[in-house]
Coordinates of C-alpha atoms and ligand atoms in Angstrom, one line a residue:
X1381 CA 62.8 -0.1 -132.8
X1382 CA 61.5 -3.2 -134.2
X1383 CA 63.4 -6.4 -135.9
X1384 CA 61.8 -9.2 -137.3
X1385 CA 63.5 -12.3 -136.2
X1386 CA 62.6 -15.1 -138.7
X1387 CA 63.7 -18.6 -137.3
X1388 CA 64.0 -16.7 -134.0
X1389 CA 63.1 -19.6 -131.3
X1390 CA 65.8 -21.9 -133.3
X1391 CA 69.8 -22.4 -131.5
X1392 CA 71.1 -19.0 -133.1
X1393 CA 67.7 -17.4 -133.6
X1394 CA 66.9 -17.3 -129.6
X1395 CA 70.7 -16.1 -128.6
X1396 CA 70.0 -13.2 -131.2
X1397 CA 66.9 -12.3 -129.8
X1398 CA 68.5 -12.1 -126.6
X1399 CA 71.3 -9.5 -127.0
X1400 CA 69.1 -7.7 -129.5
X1401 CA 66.7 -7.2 -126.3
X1402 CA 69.7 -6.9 -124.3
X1403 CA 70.4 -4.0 -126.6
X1404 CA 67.2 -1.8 -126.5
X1405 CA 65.8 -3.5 -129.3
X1406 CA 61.5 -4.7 -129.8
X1407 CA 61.4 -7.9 -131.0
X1408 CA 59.2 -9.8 -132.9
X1409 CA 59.9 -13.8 -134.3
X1410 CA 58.4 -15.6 -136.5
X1411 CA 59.1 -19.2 -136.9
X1412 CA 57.2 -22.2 -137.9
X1413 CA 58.2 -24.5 -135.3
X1414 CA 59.7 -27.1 -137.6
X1415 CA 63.3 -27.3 -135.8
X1416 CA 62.5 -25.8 -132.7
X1417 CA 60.6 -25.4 -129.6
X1418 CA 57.7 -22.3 -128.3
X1419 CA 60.2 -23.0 -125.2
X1420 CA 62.8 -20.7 -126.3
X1421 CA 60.6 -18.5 -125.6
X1422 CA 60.7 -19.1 -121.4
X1423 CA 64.9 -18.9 -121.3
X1424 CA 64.8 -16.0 -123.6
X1425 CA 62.5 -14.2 -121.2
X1426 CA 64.5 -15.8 -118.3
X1427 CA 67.6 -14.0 -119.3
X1428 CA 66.4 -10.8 -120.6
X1429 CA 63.0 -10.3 -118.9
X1430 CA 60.9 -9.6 -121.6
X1431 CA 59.2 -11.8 -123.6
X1432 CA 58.9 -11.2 -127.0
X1433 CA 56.6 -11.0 -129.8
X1434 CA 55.7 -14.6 -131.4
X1435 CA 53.7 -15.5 -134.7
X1436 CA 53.8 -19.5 -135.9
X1437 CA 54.3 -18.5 -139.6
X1438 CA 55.9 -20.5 -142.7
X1439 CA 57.1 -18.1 -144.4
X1440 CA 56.7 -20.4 -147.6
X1441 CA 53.0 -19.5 -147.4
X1442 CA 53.2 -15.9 -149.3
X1443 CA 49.7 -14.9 -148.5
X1444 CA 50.2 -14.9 -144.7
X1445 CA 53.7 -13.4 -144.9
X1446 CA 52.1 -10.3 -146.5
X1447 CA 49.2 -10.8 -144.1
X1448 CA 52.1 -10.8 -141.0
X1449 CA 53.6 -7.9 -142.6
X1450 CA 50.6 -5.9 -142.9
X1451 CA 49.5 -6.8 -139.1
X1452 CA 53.0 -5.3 -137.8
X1453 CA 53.5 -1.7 -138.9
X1454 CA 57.3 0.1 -138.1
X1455 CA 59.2 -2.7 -139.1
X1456 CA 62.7 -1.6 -139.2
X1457 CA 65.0 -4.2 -139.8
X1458 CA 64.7 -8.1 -141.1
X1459 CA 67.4 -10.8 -139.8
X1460 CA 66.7 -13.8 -142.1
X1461 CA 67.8 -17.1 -139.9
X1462 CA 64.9 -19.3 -140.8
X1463 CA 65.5 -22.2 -142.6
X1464 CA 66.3 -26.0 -143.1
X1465 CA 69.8 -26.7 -142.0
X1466 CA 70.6 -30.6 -142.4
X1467 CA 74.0 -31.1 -144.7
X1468 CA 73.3 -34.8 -144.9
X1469 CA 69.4 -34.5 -145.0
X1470 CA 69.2 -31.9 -148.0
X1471 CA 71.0 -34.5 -150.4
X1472 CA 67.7 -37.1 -149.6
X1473 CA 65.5 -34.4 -149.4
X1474 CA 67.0 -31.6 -151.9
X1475 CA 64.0 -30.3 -153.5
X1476 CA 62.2 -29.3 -149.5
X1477 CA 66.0 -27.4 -149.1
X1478 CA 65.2 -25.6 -152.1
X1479 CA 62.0 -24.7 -151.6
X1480 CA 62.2 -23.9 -148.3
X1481 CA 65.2 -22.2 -148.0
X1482 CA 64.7 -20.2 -151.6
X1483 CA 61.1 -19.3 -151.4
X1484 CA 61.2 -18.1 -147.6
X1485 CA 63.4 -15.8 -148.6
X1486 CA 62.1 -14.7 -151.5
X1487 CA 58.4 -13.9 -149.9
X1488 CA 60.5 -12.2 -147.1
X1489 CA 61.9 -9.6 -149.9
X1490 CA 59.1 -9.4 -151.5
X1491 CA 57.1 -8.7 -148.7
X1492 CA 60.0 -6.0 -147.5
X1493 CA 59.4 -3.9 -151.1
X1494 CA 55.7 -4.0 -150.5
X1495 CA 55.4 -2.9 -147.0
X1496 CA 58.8 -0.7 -147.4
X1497 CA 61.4 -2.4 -144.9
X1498 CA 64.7 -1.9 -146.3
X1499 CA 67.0 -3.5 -144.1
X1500 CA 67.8 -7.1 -143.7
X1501 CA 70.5 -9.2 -142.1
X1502 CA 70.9 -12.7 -144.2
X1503 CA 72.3 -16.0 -142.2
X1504 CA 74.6 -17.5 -144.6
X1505 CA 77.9 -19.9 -144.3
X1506 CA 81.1 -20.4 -144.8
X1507 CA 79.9 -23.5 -146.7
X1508 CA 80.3 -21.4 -149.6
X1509 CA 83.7 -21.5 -149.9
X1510 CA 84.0 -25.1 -149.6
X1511 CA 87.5 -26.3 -149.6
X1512 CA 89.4 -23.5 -150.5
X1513 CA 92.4 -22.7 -151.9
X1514 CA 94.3 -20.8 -149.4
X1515 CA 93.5 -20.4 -145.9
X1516 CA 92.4 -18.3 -143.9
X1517 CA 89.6 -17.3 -146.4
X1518 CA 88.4 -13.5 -147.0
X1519 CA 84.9 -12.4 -148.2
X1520 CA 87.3 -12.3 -151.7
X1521 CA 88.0 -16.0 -151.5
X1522 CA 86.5 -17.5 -154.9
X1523 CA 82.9 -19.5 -154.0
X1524 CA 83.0 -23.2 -154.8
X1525 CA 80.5 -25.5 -155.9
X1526 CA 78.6 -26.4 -152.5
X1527 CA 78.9 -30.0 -151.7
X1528 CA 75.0 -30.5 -150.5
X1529 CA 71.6 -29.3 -151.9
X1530 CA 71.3 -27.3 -148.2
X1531 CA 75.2 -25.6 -148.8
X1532 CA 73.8 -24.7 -152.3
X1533 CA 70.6 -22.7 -151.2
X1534 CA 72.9 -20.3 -149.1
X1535 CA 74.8 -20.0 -151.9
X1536 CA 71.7 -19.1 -154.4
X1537 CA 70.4 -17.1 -151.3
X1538 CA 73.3 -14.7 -151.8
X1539 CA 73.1 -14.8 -155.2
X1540 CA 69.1 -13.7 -155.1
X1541 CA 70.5 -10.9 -152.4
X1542 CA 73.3 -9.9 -155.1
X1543 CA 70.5 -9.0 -158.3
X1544 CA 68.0 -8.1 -155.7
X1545 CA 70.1 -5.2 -154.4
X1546 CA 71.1 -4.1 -157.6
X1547 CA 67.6 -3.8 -158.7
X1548 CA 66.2 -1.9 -155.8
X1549 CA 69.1 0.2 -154.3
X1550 CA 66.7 1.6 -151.2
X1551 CA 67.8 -2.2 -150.4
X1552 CA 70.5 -2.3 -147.1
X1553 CA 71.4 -5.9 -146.8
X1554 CA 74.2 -7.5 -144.9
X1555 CA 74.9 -11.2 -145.4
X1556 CA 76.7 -13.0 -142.3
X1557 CA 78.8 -16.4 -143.8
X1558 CA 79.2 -18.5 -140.3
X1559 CA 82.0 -20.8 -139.5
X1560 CA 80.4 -23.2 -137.2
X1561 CA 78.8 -22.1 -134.3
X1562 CA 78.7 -23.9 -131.0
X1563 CA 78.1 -23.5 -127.5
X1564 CA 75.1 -22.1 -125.5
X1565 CA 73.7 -19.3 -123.6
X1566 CA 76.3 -19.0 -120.2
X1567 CA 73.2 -18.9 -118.0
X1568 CA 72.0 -22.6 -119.7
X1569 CA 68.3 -20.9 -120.4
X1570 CA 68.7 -21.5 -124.0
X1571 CA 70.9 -23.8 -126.4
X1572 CA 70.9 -26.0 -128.8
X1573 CA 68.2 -28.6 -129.8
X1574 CA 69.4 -31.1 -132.4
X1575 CA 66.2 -33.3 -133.7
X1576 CA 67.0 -36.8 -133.3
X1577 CA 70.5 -38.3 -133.6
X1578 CA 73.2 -35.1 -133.8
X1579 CA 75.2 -34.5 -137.3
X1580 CA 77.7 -32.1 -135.9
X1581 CA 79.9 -32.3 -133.7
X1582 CA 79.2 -30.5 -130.7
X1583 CA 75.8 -31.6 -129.5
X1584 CA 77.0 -35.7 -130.5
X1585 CA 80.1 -35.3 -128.0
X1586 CA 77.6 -33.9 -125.2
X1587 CA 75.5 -36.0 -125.6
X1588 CA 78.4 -38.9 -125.5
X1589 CA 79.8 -37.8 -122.4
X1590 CA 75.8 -37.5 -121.1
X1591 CA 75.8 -41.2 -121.7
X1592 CA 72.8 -40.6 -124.4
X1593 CA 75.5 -42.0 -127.4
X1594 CA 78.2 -44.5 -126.6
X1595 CA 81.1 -42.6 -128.3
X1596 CA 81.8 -40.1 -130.5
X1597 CA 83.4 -40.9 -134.1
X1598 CA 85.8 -39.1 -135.0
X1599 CA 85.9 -38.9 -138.6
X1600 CA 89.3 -39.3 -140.0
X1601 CA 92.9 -38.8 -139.1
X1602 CA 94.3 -38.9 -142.4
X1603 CA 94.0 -35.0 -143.0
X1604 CA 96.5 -33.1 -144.3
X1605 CA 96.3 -31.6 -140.8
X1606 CA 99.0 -31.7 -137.9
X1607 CA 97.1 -34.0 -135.9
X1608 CA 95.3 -35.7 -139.2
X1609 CA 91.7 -34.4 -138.1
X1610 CA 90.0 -32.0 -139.9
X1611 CA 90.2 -28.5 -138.9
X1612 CA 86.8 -25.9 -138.5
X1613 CA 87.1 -22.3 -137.3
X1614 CA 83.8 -23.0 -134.2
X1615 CA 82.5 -19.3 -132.8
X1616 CA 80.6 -18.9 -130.0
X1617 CA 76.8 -18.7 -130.2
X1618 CA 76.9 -15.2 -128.2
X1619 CA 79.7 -14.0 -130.1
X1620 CA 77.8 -15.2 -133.3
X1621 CA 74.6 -13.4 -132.1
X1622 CA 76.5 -10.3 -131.0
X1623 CA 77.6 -9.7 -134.9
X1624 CA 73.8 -9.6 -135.8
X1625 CA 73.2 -6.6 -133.6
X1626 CA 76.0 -4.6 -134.6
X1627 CA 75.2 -5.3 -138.4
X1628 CA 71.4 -4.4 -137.9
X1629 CA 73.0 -1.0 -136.4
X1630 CA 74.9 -0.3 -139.0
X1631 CA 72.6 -0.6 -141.2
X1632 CA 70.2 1.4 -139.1
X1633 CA 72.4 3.9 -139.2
X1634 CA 73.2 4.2 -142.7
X1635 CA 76.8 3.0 -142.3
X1636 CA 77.0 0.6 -144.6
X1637 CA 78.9 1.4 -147.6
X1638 CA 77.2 -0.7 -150.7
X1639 CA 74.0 -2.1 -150.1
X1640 CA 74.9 -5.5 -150.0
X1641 CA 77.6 -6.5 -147.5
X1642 CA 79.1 -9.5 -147.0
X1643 CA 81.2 -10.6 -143.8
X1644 CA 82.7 -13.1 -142.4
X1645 CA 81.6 -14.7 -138.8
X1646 CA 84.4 -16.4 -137.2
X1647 CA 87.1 -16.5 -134.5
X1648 CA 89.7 -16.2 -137.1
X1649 CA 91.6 -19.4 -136.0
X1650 CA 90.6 -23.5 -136.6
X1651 CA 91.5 -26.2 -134.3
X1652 CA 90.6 -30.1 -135.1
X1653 CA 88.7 -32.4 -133.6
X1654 CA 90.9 -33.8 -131.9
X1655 CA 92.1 -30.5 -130.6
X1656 CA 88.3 -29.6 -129.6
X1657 CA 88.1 -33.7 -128.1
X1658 CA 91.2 -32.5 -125.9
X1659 CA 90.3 -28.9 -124.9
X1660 CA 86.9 -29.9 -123.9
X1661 CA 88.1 -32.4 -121.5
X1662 CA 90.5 -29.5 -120.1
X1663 CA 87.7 -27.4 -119.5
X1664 CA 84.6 -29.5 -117.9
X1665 CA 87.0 -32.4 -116.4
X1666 CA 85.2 -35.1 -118.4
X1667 CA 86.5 -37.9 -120.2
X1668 CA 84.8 -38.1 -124.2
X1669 CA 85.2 -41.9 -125.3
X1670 CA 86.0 -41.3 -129.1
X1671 CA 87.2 -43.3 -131.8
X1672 CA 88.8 -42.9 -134.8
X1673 CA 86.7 -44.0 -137.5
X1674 CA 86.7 -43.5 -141.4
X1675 CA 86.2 -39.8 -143.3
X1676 CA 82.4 -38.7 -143.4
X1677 CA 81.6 -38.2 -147.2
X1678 CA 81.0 -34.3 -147.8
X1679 CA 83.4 -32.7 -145.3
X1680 CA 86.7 -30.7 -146.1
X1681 CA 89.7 -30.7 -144.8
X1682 CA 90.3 -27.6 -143.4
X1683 CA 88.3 -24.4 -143.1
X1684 CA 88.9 -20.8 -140.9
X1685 CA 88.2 -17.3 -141.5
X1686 CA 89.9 -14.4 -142.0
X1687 CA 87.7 -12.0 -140.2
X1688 CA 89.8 -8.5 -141.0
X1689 CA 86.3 -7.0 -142.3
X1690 CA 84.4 -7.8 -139.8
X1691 CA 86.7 -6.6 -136.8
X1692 CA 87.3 -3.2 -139.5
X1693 CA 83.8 -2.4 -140.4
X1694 CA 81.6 -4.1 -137.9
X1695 CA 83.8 -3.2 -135.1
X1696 CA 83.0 -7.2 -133.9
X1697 CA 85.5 -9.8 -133.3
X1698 CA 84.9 -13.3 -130.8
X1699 CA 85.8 -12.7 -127.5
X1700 CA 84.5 -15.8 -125.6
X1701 CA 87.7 -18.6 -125.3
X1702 CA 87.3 -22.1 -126.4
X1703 CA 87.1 -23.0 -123.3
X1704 CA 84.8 -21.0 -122.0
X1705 CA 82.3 -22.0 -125.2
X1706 CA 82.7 -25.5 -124.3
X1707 CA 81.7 -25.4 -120.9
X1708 CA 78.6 -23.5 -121.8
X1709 CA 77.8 -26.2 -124.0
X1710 CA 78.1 -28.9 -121.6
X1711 CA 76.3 -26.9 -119.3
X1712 CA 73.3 -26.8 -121.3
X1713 CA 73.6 -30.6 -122.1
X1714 CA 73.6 -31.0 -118.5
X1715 CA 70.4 -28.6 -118.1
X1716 CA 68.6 -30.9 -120.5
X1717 CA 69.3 -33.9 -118.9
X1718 CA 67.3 -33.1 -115.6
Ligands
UFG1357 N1 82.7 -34.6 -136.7 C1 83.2 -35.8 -136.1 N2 82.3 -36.6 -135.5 C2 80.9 -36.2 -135.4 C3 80.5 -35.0 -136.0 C4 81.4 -34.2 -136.7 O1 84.4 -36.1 -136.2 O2 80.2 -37.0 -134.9 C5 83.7 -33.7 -137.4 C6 83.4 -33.5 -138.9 O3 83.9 -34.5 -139.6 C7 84.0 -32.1 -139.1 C8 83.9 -31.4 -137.7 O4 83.7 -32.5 -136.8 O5 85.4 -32.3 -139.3 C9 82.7 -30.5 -137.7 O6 81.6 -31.1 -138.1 P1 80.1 -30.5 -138.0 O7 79.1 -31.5 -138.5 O8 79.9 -30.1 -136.6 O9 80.1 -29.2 -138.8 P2 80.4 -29.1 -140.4 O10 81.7 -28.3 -140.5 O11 80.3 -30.3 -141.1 O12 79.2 -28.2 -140.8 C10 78.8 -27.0 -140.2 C11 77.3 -26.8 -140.2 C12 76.8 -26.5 -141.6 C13 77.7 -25.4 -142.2 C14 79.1 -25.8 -142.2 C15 80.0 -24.8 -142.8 O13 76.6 -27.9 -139.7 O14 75.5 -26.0 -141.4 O15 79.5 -26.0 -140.8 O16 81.3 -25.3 -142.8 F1 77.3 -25.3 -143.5

């Protein structure tokens, strides 16, 4: 059976592709490079043995989407990843996020009703909740007004996926909202490539204990938090890529119940940085030289996810430990250094 990865060479793109292979499936990516290296390609056939189908596509370009579309007959299934991803980035550069991220999709659904693909599994984030209310937060929790141009396009993405499916009900779409993935592949053949200086959290404090950055800031202890840091629900990047396979079957099979779905990704429990600081010294035996520096403007407080529906109707919940995450990661840094 054959999925269309979009953004698959990118960090959760590639681990996708890999226990989608792992799982029988064909795959083919498209990506247009922008964020990410051909060179997924080698660790994703290092791990699974096969190498998959690649086309250098933007799927901005409508035309050649169609073109793609036509060229690949017994598509079954779409997972939607591709697209620009920088918080701080898409409030200099709003109107790229916003094309990019809107039109991609769009040609992708349009193309799907032309060349009769039905089903497709949509990359969003909990960024749509921003700081909520009450805690943990359910696919119920009311959406908030996103905090960057790049939060907002997920949040318009969902909303194009809401009208779309009500106006074409063959339509079998499953949106996955993400806490904040992390880690790397255990065997180190694939990971995660920031561009430049990291934003988040995980690739800057590998990279500080690399000796690439001094130190890691840590931004803010004056949370309303028990330790004063801000608190994130992180999942595992295998974990994260397993809940793309069991959405894709379900909607293979028919199981889904309304044709569009909405679920949350997450461990179901949040830990602050300094928490994370602390359990990743536990687990790799390194020391992270961090300081405590002033709030970064944008983030909330505190964020996790109640992930009942997902355990229930996916039959997926995280499995890989903290621990266990963060070692991978460091592995991989470690990987990249030689
Ligand atoms: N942090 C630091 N120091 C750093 C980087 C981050 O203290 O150098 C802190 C942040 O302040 C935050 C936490 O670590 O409290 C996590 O920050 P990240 O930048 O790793 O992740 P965010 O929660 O800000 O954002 C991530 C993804 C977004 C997604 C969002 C949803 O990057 O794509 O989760 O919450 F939209």
């Amino acid at each position: 059976m054959k999925i269309v990865v979009t953004g698959g060479t990118g960090f959760i793109g590639s681990h996708t592709v890999v226990e989608l292979q792992e799982a029988g499936y064909e795959v083919v990516i498209v990506d247009n490079l922008v964020n990410s290296t051909i060179e997924s390609l080698d660790g994703i056939e290092k791990i699974t043995g096969i190498r998959p189908a690649f086309e250098k596509l933007d799927l901005t370009d409508k035309e050649r989407t169609f073109d793609f579309f036509k060229s690949y007959q017994g598509i079954e299934a779409i997972i939607h990843f591709a697209a620009l991803k920088a918080v701080g980035e898409s409030v200099f550069k709003p109107l790229e996020y916003y094309s990019n991220n809107l039109n991609s999709l769009m040609n992708v659904l349009a193309a799907m009703k032309e060349f009769k693909v039905d089903s497709l599994v949509f990359s969003s984030s909990c960024t749509v909740y921003g700081q909520a209310d009450t805690l943990p937060v359910t696919e119920k929790t009311p959406r908030k007004k996103a905090e960057s141009p790049y939060g907002n396009t997920k949040a318009i993405c969902e909303d194009i996926l809401a009208d779309y499916s009500r106006a074409e009900q063959q339509l079998k779409l499953i949106a996955l909202r993400y806490f904040n993935p992390i880690g790397a592949h255990p065997t180190a053949h694939i990971g995660e490539l920031p561009n430049g200086v990291p934003n988040n959290l995980i690739p800057y404090l590998t990279q500080t204990v690399a000796g690439i950055r001094s130190q890691l800031s840590v931004y803010g202890n004056d949370y309303n938090t028990p330790d004063g840091t801000a608190i994130r629900d992180y999942i595992d990047v295998v974990d994260l890529a397993k809940a793309h396979v069991v959405a894709i079957r379900r909607l293979i099979e028919n199981k889904n119940k309304q044709n569009l779905e909405i679920f949350n990704i997450g461990t179901g429990g949040g830990v602050s940085v300094l928490q994370l600081v602390n359990t990743f010294e536990k687990a790799t035996g390194k020391k992270v030289n961090h300081q405590i520096v002033g709030r970064r403007a944008g983030d909330i407080e505190k964020v996790w996810a109640d992930t009942t529906l997902a355990n229930k109707e996916l039959g997926w919940k995280a499995e890989v430990s903290l621990e266990e995450t963060l070692r991978n990661a460091w592995r991989w840094q470690e990987k990249l250094q030689k």
